[in-house]
Coordinates of C-alpha atoms in Angstrom, one line a residue:
M1 CA -25.8 47.8 162.7
I2 CA -27.5 45.7 165.3
K3 CA -30.7 47.6 165.5
D4 CA -32.6 45.3 167.8
K5 CA -30.1 46.0 170.7
Y6 CA -32.4 48.8 171.7
S7 CA -35.0 46.5 173.1
S8 CA -35.5 47.7 176.7
N9 CA -39.0 48.9 177.6
M10 CA -37.7 52.2 179.1
F11 CA -35.7 52.9 175.9
K12 CA -38.9 52.4 173.8
L13 CA -41.0 54.4 176.2
A14 CA -38.5 57.3 176.2
F15 CA -38.3 57.3 172.4
L16 CA -42.1 57.1 171.9
S17 CA -42.7 59.9 174.4
I18 CA -41.3 62.5 172.0
S19 CA -44.4 61.9 169.8
L20 CA -46.9 62.9 172.5
L21 CA -47.1 66.6 171.6
L22 CA -46.4 66.5 167.8
T23 CA -50.1 67.2 167.0
S24 CA -51.0 69.1 170.1
T25 CA -50.9 72.6 168.7
A26 CA -54.7 72.5 168.2
S27 CA -55.3 71.1 171.6
I28 CA -55.5 74.5 173.2
S29 CA -58.2 75.8 170.7
I30 CA -60.7 75.3 173.5
T31 CA -59.1 78.4 175.1
I32 CA -60.0 80.8 172.3
P33 CA -63.3 82.3 173.7
K34 CA -61.6 83.1 177.1
M35 CA -58.4 84.4 175.4
Q36 CA -60.6 86.7 173.4
Q37 CA -61.8 88.3 176.7
T38 CA -58.2 88.7 177.8
F39 CA -57.0 90.1 174.5
A40 CA -60.0 92.2 173.9
N41 CA -58.0 94.8 171.9
Q42 CA -57.1 92.1 169.3
S43 CA -59.4 90.8 166.6
A44 CA -61.0 87.3 166.8
T45 CA -58.7 86.2 163.9
A46 CA -55.6 87.4 165.7
V47 CA -56.6 85.4 168.8
E48 CA -57.3 82.3 166.7
A49 CA -53.9 82.8 165.1
L50 CA -52.3 82.0 168.5
V51 CA -53.5 78.4 168.0
T52 CA -52.1 78.0 164.5
A53 CA -49.0 80.2 164.7
S54 CA -46.8 77.3 165.7
N55 CA -47.6 75.5 162.4
I56 CA -45.7 78.0 160.3
T57 CA -42.5 77.4 162.3
V58 CA -43.1 73.6 162.4
M59 CA -43.2 73.7 158.6
I60 CA -39.9 75.8 158.5
F61 CA -38.0 73.6 161.0
V62 CA -39.2 70.3 159.5
L63 CA -37.4 71.5 156.4
L64 CA -34.3 72.7 158.3
S65 CA -34.1 69.7 160.6
P66 CA -31.8 67.6 158.3
F67 CA -29.3 70.5 158.3
I68 CA -29.5 71.0 162.0
V69 CA -28.9 67.3 162.5
R70 CA -25.8 67.5 160.4
V71 CA -24.3 70.2 162.6
F72 CA -25.4 69.2 166.1
G73 CA -26.2 65.5 165.8
T74 CA -29.5 63.7 166.2
R75 CA -29.6 63.5 170.0
K76 CA -28.8 67.1 170.6
T77 CA -31.4 68.1 168.0
V78 CA -34.2 66.2 169.6
L79 CA -33.2 67.4 173.1
T80 CA -33.0 71.0 172.0
G81 CA -36.4 70.7 170.3
L82 CA -38.0 69.2 173.4
F83 CA -36.5 71.8 175.6
L84 CA -37.7 74.7 173.4
A85 CA -41.2 73.1 173.1
G86 CA -41.4 72.6 176.9
V87 CA -40.2 76.1 177.9
S88 CA -42.0 78.1 175.3
G89 CA -45.2 76.0 175.5
V90 CA -45.9 77.0 179.1
V91 CA -45.1 80.7 178.6
P92 CA -48.8 81.5 178.1
M93 CA -49.5 80.2 181.6
F94 CA -47.7 83.2 183.0
S95 CA -48.4 86.0 180.5
D96 CA -51.3 88.2 179.4
N97 CA -49.2 89.9 176.7
Y98 CA -50.5 89.0 173.3
F99 CA -47.2 89.4 171.5
L100 CA -45.2 87.4 174.0
V101 CA -47.7 84.6 173.8
Y102 CA -47.6 84.8 170.0
I103 CA -43.8 84.6 170.0
S104 CA -43.9 81.7 172.4
R105 CA -46.1 79.8 170.0
L106 CA -43.7 80.4 167.2
V107 CA -40.8 79.0 169.3
L108 CA -43.0 76.1 170.3
G109 CA -43.4 75.2 166.6
A110 CA -39.7 75.6 166.0
G111 CA -39.0 73.1 168.8
L112 CA -41.6 70.6 167.6
G113 CA -40.4 71.0 164.0
M114 CA -36.8 70.1 164.9
F115 CA -37.8 66.5 165.8
N116 CA -41.1 66.1 164.0
S117 CA -39.7 63.9 161.2
L118 CA -37.1 62.3 163.5
A119 CA -39.9 60.8 165.6
V120 CA -40.5 58.5 162.6
S121 CA -37.1 58.3 160.8
L122 CA -35.2 57.2 163.9
I123 CA -37.3 54.1 164.2
N124 CA -35.6 52.8 161.1
D125 CA -32.2 53.6 162.7
F126 CA -32.9 51.8 166.0
W127 CA -35.0 48.8 164.9
S128 CA -35.6 46.4 162.0
G129 CA -38.1 43.8 160.9
D130 CA -41.2 43.2 162.9
T131 CA -40.0 45.3 165.8
R132 CA -39.6 48.3 163.5
N133 CA -43.1 47.8 162.1
K134 CA -44.6 47.5 165.6
M135 CA -42.8 50.7 166.7
L136 CA -44.1 52.6 163.6
G137 CA -47.6 51.6 164.7
F138 CA -46.9 52.5 168.3
Q139 CA -45.5 55.9 167.2
S140 CA -48.7 56.7 165.3
A141 CA -50.8 55.6 168.2
V142 CA -48.9 57.6 170.7
Q143 CA -49.2 60.7 168.5
S144 CA -53.0 60.2 168.3
V145 CA -53.4 59.4 172.0
G146 CA -51.3 62.5 172.9
Q147 CA -53.6 64.8 170.9
T148 CA -56.6 63.2 172.5
V149 CA -55.3 63.4 176.1
T150 CA -54.0 66.9 175.8
T151 CA -57.2 68.1 174.2
F152 CA -59.2 66.5 177.1
I153 CA -56.9 68.0 179.8
A154 CA -56.9 71.4 178.2
G155 CA -60.7 71.2 178.1
I156 CA -61.0 70.6 181.8
L157 CA -58.4 73.2 182.9
V158 CA -59.9 76.0 180.8
N159 CA -62.9 75.9 183.1
Y160 CA -60.7 77.3 185.9
N161 CA -58.5 79.6 183.8
W162 CA -57.4 79.5 180.2
H163 CA -53.8 80.0 181.3
Y164 CA -53.8 76.6 183.0
S165 CA -54.6 74.8 179.7
Y166 CA -51.1 75.5 178.5
S167 CA -49.7 73.3 181.3
I168 CA -50.0 70.4 178.8
Y169 CA -46.7 71.4 177.4
F170 CA -44.9 70.4 180.6
L171 CA -45.1 66.9 179.0
A172 CA -42.3 68.1 176.7
L173 CA -40.0 68.5 179.7
V174 CA -41.0 65.0 180.9
S175 CA -40.0 63.6 177.4
F176 CA -36.8 65.7 177.6
I177 CA -35.8 63.9 180.8
L178 CA -36.7 60.5 179.5
F179 CA -34.9 61.0 176.2
L180 CA -31.8 62.4 178.0
V181 CA -31.5 59.5 180.4
Y182 CA -32.5 56.5 178.2
V183 CA -31.8 57.3 174.5
P184 CA -28.1 57.4 173.6
D185 CA -26.5 59.4 170.7
T186 CA -27.2 57.6 167.4
T187 CA -23.9 58.8 165.8
T188 CA -21.6 56.2 167.2
K189 CA -19.3 53.8 165.3
D190 CA -21.7 50.9 166.1
D191 CA -24.4 52.7 164.1
L192 CA -22.3 53.0 161.0
V193 CA -23.2 50.3 158.5
T194 CA -20.4 51.2 156.1
N195 CA -17.7 53.8 155.6
E196 CA -18.4 53.9 151.9
V197 CA -19.9 57.0 150.5
V198 CA -23.1 56.1 148.7
E199 CA -24.4 58.6 146.3
K200 CA -28.2 59.2 146.8
P201 CA -30.5 59.4 143.8
K202 CA -31.5 62.9 143.0
Q203 CA -35.1 63.7 144.1
S204 CA -37.6 65.7 142.2
I205 CA -41.3 66.6 142.2
N206 CA -44.0 66.6 139.6
S207 CA -47.2 68.5 139.0
Y208 CA -49.3 65.9 140.8
V209 CA -47.3 66.4 144.1
L210 CA -47.7 70.1 143.8
F211 CA -51.4 69.9 143.0
S212 CA -52.0 67.5 145.9
S213 CA -50.0 69.6 148.3
F214 CA -52.1 72.6 147.4
G215 CA -55.2 70.5 147.9
L216 CA -54.0 69.6 151.4
L217 CA -53.3 73.2 152.1
I218 CA -56.9 74.1 151.3
S219 CA -58.2 71.0 153.1
F220 CA -56.4 71.7 156.4
A221 CA -57.4 75.3 156.3
L222 CA -61.1 74.1 156.2
L223 CA -60.5 71.2 158.6
M224 CA -59.3 73.5 161.3
A225 CA -62.6 75.3 161.4
V226 CA -64.1 72.8 163.8
F227 CA -61.2 73.2 166.2
L228 CA -60.9 77.0 165.9
K229 CA -64.7 77.8 166.0
S230 CA -66.4 75.1 168.0
A231 CA -65.7 76.6 171.4
G232 CA -66.9 80.0 170.2
F233 CA -69.9 78.4 168.6
V234 CA -71.2 76.8 171.8
V235 CA -70.7 80.2 173.6
E236 CA -72.5 82.1 170.9
E237 CA -75.4 79.7 170.8
K238 CA -75.6 79.6 174.7
F239 CA -75.6 75.8 174.9
E240 CA -76.1 74.1 178.2
N241 CA -73.0 72.3 179.4
A242 CA -70.9 74.3 176.9
S243 CA -67.8 73.3 178.9
F244 CA -68.2 69.8 177.5
I245 CA -66.9 71.0 174.1
G246 CA -63.4 70.1 175.2
T247 CA -64.5 66.5 175.7
A248 CA -66.3 66.6 172.3
L249 CA -63.1 67.6 170.6
S250 CA -61.2 64.8 172.3
V251 CA -63.8 62.4 171.0
Y252 CA -63.0 63.6 167.5
T253 CA -59.3 62.7 167.9
L254 CA -60.1 59.5 169.8
V255 CA -62.4 58.2 167.0
G256 CA -59.8 59.3 164.5
F257 CA -57.2 57.2 166.3
L258 CA -59.5 54.1 166.3
G259 CA -60.4 54.7 162.6
S260 CA -56.7 54.8 161.6
L261 CA -56.3 51.3 163.0
L262 CA -59.1 50.1 160.6
Y263 CA -57.7 52.1 157.6
G264 CA -56.5 49.0 155.8
Y265 CA -59.9 47.3 156.0
I266 CA -61.8 50.5 155.1
V267 CA -59.8 51.1 151.9
K268 CA -60.4 47.5 150.8
I269 CA -64.2 48.3 150.8
T270 CA -64.2 51.9 149.6
K271 CA -61.4 51.5 147.0
Q272 CA -60.9 54.6 144.8
Y273 CA -63.9 56.2 146.4
T274 CA -62.1 56.5 149.7
F275 CA -60.8 60.0 149.2
S276 CA -64.2 61.5 148.2
L277 CA -66.0 59.6 150.9
S278 CA -63.7 60.9 153.6
Y279 CA -64.3 64.5 152.5
A280 CA -68.0 63.9 152.3
I281 CA -68.1 62.4 155.9
I282 CA -66.1 65.4 157.2
G283 CA -68.3 67.9 155.4
I284 CA -71.5 66.2 156.7
S285 CA -70.1 66.1 160.3
F286 CA -69.3 69.9 160.2
L287 CA -73.0 70.5 159.2
I288 CA -74.2 68.3 162.0
V289 CA -72.1 70.2 164.5
A290 CA -73.2 73.6 163.2
L291 CA -76.9 72.7 163.1
A292 CA -76.8 70.7 166.4
P293 CA -79.5 71.5 169.0
N294 CA -77.5 70.3 171.9
M295 CA -74.1 69.1 173.1
F296 CA -74.9 65.4 172.5
V297 CA -75.5 66.0 168.8
I298 CA -72.3 68.1 168.6
T299 CA -70.4 65.2 170.1
L300 CA -72.0 62.8 167.6
G301 CA -71.0 65.1 164.8
M302 CA -67.4 65.2 166.1
A303 CA -67.3 61.4 166.3
I304 CA -68.4 61.2 162.6
G305 CA -65.8 63.8 161.6
G306 CA -63.1 61.7 163.3
I307 CA -64.0 58.8 161.1
G308 CA -63.5 60.9 157.9
G309 CA -60.4 62.6 159.3
S310 CA -58.7 59.3 160.0
V311 CA -58.9 58.2 156.4
F312 CA -58.3 61.2 154.2
L313 CA -54.7 61.9 155.2
P314 CA -53.4 58.3 154.8
I315 CA -55.0 58.0 151.4
A316 CA -53.6 61.4 150.4
F317 CA -50.1 60.6 151.5
G318 CA -50.3 57.1 150.0
T319 CA -51.4 58.5 146.6
I320 CA -48.7 61.2 146.7
L321 CA -46.1 58.5 147.3
E322 CA -47.5 56.4 144.4
K323 CA -47.5 59.3 141.9
A324 CA -44.2 60.9 143.0
P325 CA -41.2 60.6 140.7
A326 CA -38.9 57.6 141.3
N327 CA -36.8 57.8 144.5
S328 CA -38.5 61.0 145.5
G329 CA -41.0 59.8 148.1
N330 CA -39.3 61.7 151.0
L331 CA -39.2 65.0 149.1
A332 CA -42.8 64.5 148.0
I333 CA -44.0 63.9 151.6
S334 CA -42.0 66.9 152.8
I335 CA -43.8 69.1 150.3
A336 CA -47.1 67.7 151.3
M337 CA -46.3 68.4 155.0
V338 CA -45.6 72.0 154.0
G339 CA -49.1 72.1 152.6
T340 CA -50.7 70.7 155.7
N341 CA -48.9 73.0 158.1
L342 CA -49.3 76.1 155.9
G343 CA -53.0 75.4 155.5
T344 CA -53.4 75.1 159.3
Y345 CA -51.5 78.4 159.8
L346 CA -53.7 80.2 157.2
S347 CA -57.0 78.8 158.5
P348 CA -58.0 81.7 160.7
Y349 CA -57.3 84.1 157.9
L350 CA -59.2 82.1 155.3
L351 CA -62.2 81.7 157.5
A352 CA -62.2 85.4 158.3
T353 CA -62.0 86.2 154.6
L354 CA -64.9 83.9 153.8
G355 CA -66.9 85.5 156.7
N356 CA -66.2 89.0 155.4
L357 CA -67.1 87.9 151.8
F358 CA -70.5 86.6 152.9
G359 CA -71.1 89.2 155.6
N360 CA -71.3 86.7 158.4
N361 CA -68.4 86.2 160.8
T362 CA -70.1 84.0 163.4
S363 CA -68.5 80.7 164.4
K364 CA -71.6 78.8 163.2
F365 CA -71.3 80.2 159.7
S366 CA -67.5 79.4 159.6
I367 CA -68.2 75.8 160.4
I368 CA -71.1 75.7 157.9
I369 CA -69.1 77.2 155.0
A370 CA -66.1 74.9 155.8
G371 CA -68.5 71.9 155.7
V372 CA -70.0 73.0 152.4
L373 CA -66.6 73.5 150.8
M374 CA -65.5 70.0 152.1
L375 CA -68.6 68.6 150.3
V376 CA -67.6 70.5 147.1
L377 CA -64.1 68.9 147.4
A378 CA -65.8 65.5 147.9
V379 CA -67.6 66.0 144.6
F380 CA -64.4 67.1 142.9
Y381 CA -62.4 64.1 144.1
F382 CA -65.3 61.8 143.1
F383 CA -64.9 62.9 139.5
I384 CA -61.1 62.3 139.5
R385 CA -61.4 59.1 141.6
N386 CA -59.6 56.9 139.1
I387 CA -56.3 58.7 140.1
F388 CA -56.6 57.0 143.4
K389 CA -57.4 53.5 142.0
Q390 CA -53.8 52.3 141.6
A391 CA -52.7 53.6 145.0
N392 CA -55.6 51.9 146.7
E393 CA -54.8 48.6 145.0
V394 CA -51.2 48.8 146.3
G395 CA -52.6 49.6 149.8
E396 CA -54.8 46.5 149.6
L397 CA -51.7 44.3 148.8
Q398 CA -49.8 45.8 151.7
N399 CA -52.5 45.3 154.3

């Protein structure tokens, strides 16, 4: 296959555009306080679940995506996913019905899940060599920038009406048009390297993959606390300029993006301590946010959290790949992604359970308890740090 024939700038732009909304499900968390007013007959946990509901269907359709591609082809799968995400994503703009909004969020997740893994795997089909490596970097950057921009836009629009924040999902329809016009079907004769049937090695998982995936489930359930609870926190505490919280959240994602660019350099310095340090930084940042006297300190705490957040997922995935059985990297990462998405989905329920357990359901307490538990995980990972030593050494050689 001549992969580098896909060299036009519009082709690359159209392809990269499908990554804009992949991590946008939390971008509308800023709307939670105002949605609670609209859905006054629903519990706070139920309203928060509107933010995370899409993650359960993302998880399901990431797993189903290979089978959907076999039936409908790659291009139709991506276009269908974009169309579903665009149409269902903007439904909350026009509805005050809780159950309709909830269903629309589930459909949004299904749409995003259909092309979630394809946003990365297709790069290997279209490009090779240095171009492929650059496109992998661009894809990660576009995903991070997409989350930052959508969080920022949603934070501005919520000041007028929470419904308007959901207009960010019109971006999916823009991506749909670009992909339809500029990206051809990948299942052509030119794309076939060989007609020979190659038997793929059987994949398997081990106890480390399962253990780490469960750890990611717990971690993401706690990590979501700052997204789900920060808007409610500034309202509860009656902060001046509370509407700035949307910008503060976008600072978190922006710093996370910048931190990911420096990941290779960071891991050379922190070595096997990288994982525990990332959890410690996140935990401390949560406590800074929860105990902040003003919006400036909250924003500072968010920025610090972004640094930790940019490191812990790459080192987690890198170690899982290192410890997974031979020829089972794809399956191991898929299981890990189930953990991250399921943890995000369960976050409102875990935080509510912890609040009920301690008799304190305020947003401030949720952020504090999440921060404390992240510090507990930091201590735990410090004592098992040697597990990460080999993976970090491999990472140093590759950077």
